[in-house]
Backbone as CSV, one residue per row, in Angstrom:
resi,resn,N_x,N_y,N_z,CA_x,CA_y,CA_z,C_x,C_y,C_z
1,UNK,0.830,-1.202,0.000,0.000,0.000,0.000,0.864,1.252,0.000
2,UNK,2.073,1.047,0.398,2.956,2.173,0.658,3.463,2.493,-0.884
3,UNK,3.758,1.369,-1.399,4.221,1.744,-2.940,3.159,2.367,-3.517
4,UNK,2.022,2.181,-3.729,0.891,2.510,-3.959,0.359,4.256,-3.693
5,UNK,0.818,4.774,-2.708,0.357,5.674,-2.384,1.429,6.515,-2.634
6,UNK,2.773,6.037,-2.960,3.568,6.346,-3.515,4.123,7.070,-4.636
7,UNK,3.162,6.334,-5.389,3.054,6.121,-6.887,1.951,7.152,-7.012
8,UNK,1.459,7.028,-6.267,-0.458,8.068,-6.819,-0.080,9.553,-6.215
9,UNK,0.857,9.199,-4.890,0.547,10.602,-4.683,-0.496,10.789,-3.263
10,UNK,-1.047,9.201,-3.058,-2.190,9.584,-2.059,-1.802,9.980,-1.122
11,UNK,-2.643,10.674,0.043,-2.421,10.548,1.595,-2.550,9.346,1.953
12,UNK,-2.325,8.525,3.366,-2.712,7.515,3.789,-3.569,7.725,5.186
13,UNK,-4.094,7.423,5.606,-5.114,7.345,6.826,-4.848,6.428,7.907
14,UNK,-4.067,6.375,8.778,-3.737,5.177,9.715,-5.063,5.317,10.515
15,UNK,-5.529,4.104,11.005,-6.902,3.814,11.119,-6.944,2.540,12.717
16,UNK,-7.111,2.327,13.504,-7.231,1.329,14.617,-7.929,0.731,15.285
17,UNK,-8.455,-0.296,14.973,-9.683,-0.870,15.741,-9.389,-1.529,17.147
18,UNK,-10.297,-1.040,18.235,-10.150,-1.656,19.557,-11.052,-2.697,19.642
19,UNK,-11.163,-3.828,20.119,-11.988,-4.466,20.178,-12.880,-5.657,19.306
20,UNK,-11.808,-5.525,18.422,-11.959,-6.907,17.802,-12.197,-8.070,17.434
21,UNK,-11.054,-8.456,18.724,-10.517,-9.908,19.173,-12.405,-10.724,19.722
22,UNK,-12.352,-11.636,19.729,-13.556,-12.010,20.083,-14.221,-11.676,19.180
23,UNK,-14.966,-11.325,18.205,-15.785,-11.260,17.142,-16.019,-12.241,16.491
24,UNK,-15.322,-13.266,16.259,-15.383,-14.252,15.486,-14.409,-15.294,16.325
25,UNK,-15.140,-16.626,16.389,-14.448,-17.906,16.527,-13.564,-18.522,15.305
26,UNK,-12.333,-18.618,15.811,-11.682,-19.522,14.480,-11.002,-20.708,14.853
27,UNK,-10.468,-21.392,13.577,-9.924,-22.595,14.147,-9.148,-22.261,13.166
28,UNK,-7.598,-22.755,13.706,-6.408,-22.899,12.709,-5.981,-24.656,12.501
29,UNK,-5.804,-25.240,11.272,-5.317,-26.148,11.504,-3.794,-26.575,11.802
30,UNK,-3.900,-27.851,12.494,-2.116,-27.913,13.064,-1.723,-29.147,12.103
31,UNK,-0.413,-29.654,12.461,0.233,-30.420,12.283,1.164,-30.816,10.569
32,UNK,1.720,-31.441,10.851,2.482,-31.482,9.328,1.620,-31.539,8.201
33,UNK,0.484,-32.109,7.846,0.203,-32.025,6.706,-0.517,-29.883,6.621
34,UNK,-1.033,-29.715,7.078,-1.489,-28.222,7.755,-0.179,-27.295,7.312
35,UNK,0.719,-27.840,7.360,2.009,-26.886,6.984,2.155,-27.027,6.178
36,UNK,2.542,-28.434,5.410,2.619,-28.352,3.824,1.725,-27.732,2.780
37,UNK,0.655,-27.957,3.367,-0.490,-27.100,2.682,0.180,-25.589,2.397
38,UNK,0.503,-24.849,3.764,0.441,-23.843,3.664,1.372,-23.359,2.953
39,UNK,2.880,-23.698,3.432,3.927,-23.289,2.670,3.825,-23.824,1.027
40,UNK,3.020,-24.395,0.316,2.676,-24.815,-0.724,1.831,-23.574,-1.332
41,UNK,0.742,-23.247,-0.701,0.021,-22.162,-1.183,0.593,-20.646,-0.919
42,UNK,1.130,-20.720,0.232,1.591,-19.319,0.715,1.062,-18.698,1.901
43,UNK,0.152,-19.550,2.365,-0.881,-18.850,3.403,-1.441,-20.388,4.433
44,UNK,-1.638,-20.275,5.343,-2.379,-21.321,5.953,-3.636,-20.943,6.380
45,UNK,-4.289,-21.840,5.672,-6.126,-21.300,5.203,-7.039,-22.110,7.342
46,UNK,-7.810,-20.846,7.545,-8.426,-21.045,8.727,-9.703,-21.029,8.693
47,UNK,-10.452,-21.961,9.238,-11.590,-21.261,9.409,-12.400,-20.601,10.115
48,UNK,-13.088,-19.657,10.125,-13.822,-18.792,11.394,-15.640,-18.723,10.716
49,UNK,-16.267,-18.432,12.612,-17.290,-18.142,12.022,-18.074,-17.011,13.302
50,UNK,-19.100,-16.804,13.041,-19.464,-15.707,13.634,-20.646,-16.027,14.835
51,UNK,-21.572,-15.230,14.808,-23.093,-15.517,15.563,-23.872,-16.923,15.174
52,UNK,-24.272,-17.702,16.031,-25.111,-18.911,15.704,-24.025,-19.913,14.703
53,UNK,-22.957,-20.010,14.421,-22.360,-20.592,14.123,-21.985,-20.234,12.669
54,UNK,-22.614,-19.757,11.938,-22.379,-19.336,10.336,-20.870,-18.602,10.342
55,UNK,-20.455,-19.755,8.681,-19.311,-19.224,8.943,-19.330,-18.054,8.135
56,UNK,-18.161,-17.193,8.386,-17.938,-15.939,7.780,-19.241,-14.940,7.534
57,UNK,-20.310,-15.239,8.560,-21.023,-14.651,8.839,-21.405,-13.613,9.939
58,UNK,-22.576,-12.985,10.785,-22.399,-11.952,11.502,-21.631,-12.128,12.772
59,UNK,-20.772,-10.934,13.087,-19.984,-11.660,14.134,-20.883,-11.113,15.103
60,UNK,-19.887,-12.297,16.354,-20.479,-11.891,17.689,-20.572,-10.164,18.614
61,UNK,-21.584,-10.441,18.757,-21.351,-8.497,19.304,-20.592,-8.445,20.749
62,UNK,-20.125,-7.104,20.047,-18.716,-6.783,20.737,-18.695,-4.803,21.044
63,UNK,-18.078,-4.360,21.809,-17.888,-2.963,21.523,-16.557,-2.781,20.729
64,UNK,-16.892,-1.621,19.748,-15.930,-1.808,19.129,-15.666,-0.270,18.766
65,UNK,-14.122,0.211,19.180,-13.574,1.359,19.032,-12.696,1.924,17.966
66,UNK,-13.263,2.696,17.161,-12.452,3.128,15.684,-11.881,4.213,16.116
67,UNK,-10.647,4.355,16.129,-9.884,5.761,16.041,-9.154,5.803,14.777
68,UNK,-9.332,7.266,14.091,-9.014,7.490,13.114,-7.779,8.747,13.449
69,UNK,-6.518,8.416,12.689,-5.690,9.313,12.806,-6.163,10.364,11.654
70,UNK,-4.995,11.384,11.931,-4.750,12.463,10.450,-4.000,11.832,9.576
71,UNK,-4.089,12.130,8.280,-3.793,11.581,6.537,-2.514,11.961,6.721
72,UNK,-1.591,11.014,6.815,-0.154,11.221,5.930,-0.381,11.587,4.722
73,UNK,0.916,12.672,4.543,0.477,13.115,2.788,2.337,12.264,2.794
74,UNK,1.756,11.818,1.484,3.097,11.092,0.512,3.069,11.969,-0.580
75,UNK,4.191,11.936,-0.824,4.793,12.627,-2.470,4.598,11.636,-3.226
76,UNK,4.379,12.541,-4.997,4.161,11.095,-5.581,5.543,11.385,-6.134
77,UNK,5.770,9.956,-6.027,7.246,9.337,-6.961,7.336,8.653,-8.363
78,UNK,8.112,9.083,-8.879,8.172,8.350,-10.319,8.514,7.492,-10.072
79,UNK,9.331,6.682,-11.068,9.404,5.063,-11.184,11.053,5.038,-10.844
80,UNK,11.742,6.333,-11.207,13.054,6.622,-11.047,13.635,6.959,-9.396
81,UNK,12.668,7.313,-8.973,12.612,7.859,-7.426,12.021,6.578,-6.378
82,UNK,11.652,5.776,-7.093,10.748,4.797,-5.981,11.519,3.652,-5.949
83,UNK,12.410,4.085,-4.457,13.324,2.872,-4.158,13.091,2.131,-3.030
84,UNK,13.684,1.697,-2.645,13.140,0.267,-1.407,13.138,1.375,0.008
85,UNK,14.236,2.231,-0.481,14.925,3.228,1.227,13.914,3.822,0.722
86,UNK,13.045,4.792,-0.287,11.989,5.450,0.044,10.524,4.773,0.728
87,UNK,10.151,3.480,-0.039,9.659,2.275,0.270,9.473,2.431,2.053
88,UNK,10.797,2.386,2.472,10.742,1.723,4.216,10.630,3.228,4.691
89,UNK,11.075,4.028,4.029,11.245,5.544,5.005,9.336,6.025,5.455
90,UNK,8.688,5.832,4.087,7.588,5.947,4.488,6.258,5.223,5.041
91,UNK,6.874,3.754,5.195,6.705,2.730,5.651,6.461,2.474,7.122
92,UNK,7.918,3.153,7.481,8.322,3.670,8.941,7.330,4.748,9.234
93,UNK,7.180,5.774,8.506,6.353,6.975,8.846,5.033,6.401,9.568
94,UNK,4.196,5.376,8.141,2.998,4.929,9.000,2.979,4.531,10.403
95,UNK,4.070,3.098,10.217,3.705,2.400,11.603,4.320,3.428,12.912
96,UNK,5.162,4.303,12.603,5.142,5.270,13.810,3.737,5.828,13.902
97,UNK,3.197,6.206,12.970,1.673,7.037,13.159,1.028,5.902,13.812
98,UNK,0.620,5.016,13.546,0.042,4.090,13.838,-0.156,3.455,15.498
99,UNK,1.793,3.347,15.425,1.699,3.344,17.448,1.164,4.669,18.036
100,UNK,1.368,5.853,17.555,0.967,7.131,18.406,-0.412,6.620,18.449
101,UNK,-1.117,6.184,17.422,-2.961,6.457,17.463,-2.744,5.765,18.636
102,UNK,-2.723,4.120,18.511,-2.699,3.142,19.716,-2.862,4.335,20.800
103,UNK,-1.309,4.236,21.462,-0.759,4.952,22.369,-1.893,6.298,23.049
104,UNK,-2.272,7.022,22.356,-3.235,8.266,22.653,-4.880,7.624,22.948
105,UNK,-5.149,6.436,22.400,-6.437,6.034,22.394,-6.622,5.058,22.960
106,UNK,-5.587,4.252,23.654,-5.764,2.547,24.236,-6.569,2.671,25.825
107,UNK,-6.175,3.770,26.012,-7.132,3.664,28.020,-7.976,3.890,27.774
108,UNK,-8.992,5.215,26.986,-9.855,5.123,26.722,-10.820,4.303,26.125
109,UNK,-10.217,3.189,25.111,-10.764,2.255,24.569,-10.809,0.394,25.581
110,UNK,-9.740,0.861,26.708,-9.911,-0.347,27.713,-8.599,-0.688,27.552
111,UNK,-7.712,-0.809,27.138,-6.615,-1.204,26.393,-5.173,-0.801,27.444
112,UNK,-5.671,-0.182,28.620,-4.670,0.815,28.966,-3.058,-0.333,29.517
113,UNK,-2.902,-1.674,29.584,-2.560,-2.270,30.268,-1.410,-2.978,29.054
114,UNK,-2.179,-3.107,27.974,-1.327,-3.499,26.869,-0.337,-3.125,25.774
115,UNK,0.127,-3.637,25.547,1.705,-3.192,24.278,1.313,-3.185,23.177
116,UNK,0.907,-2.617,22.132,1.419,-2.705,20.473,2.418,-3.591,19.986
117,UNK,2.271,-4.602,19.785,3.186,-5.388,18.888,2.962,-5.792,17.299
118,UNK,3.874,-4.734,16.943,3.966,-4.708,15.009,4.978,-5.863,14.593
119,UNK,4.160,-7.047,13.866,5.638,-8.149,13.680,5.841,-8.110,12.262
């Protein structure tokens, strides 16, 4: 998305949902064949489902807290200018924006006790 916004010129919107977790039941599958799968496709496929059991259907109700930051503005870059160090520089920009939202909005949203972990 960063190349992307890159390229266009867009702003970006760092955006954070509290309250999530619990919305949906999932199941991951385990064991060796579960891995081959995945590293075969690229992804290890899960399934979840929501209210009354339907999957990928309404989830369970939850409170749920949207904080919306202010729009990073990106420059747009040509094709000559768009390198991996511009790539991570503004890359970096988000996920710093991103911990501040956390950070300014987590007590209020219940959160006050927990860490941000970006992996």
């Amino acid at each position: 998305f960063v190349k992307l916004a890159l390229a266009s010129g867009s702003p970006v919107v760092p955006v954070f949902c509290f309250g999530v977790e619990g919305s949906y039941g999932y199941w991951i599958p385990r064991g060796e064949f579960a891995s081959r799968v995945g590293r075969t496709i690229g992804f290890l496929p899960m399934l979840f489902w929501g209210r009354f059991g339907v999957p990928f259907g309404i989830p369970y109700p939850r409170r749920i807290t949207v904080a919306v930051g202010s729009p990073i503005e990106f420059p747009q870059l040509g094709e000559d200018k768009m390198t991996d160090a511009a790539i991570s520089e503004y890359h970096a920009l988000f996920l710093g924006e991103m911990e501040a939202l956390y950070e300014r909005h987590k007590a209020n949203a219940g959160y006050g006790d927990r860490r941000l972990r970006i992996i």
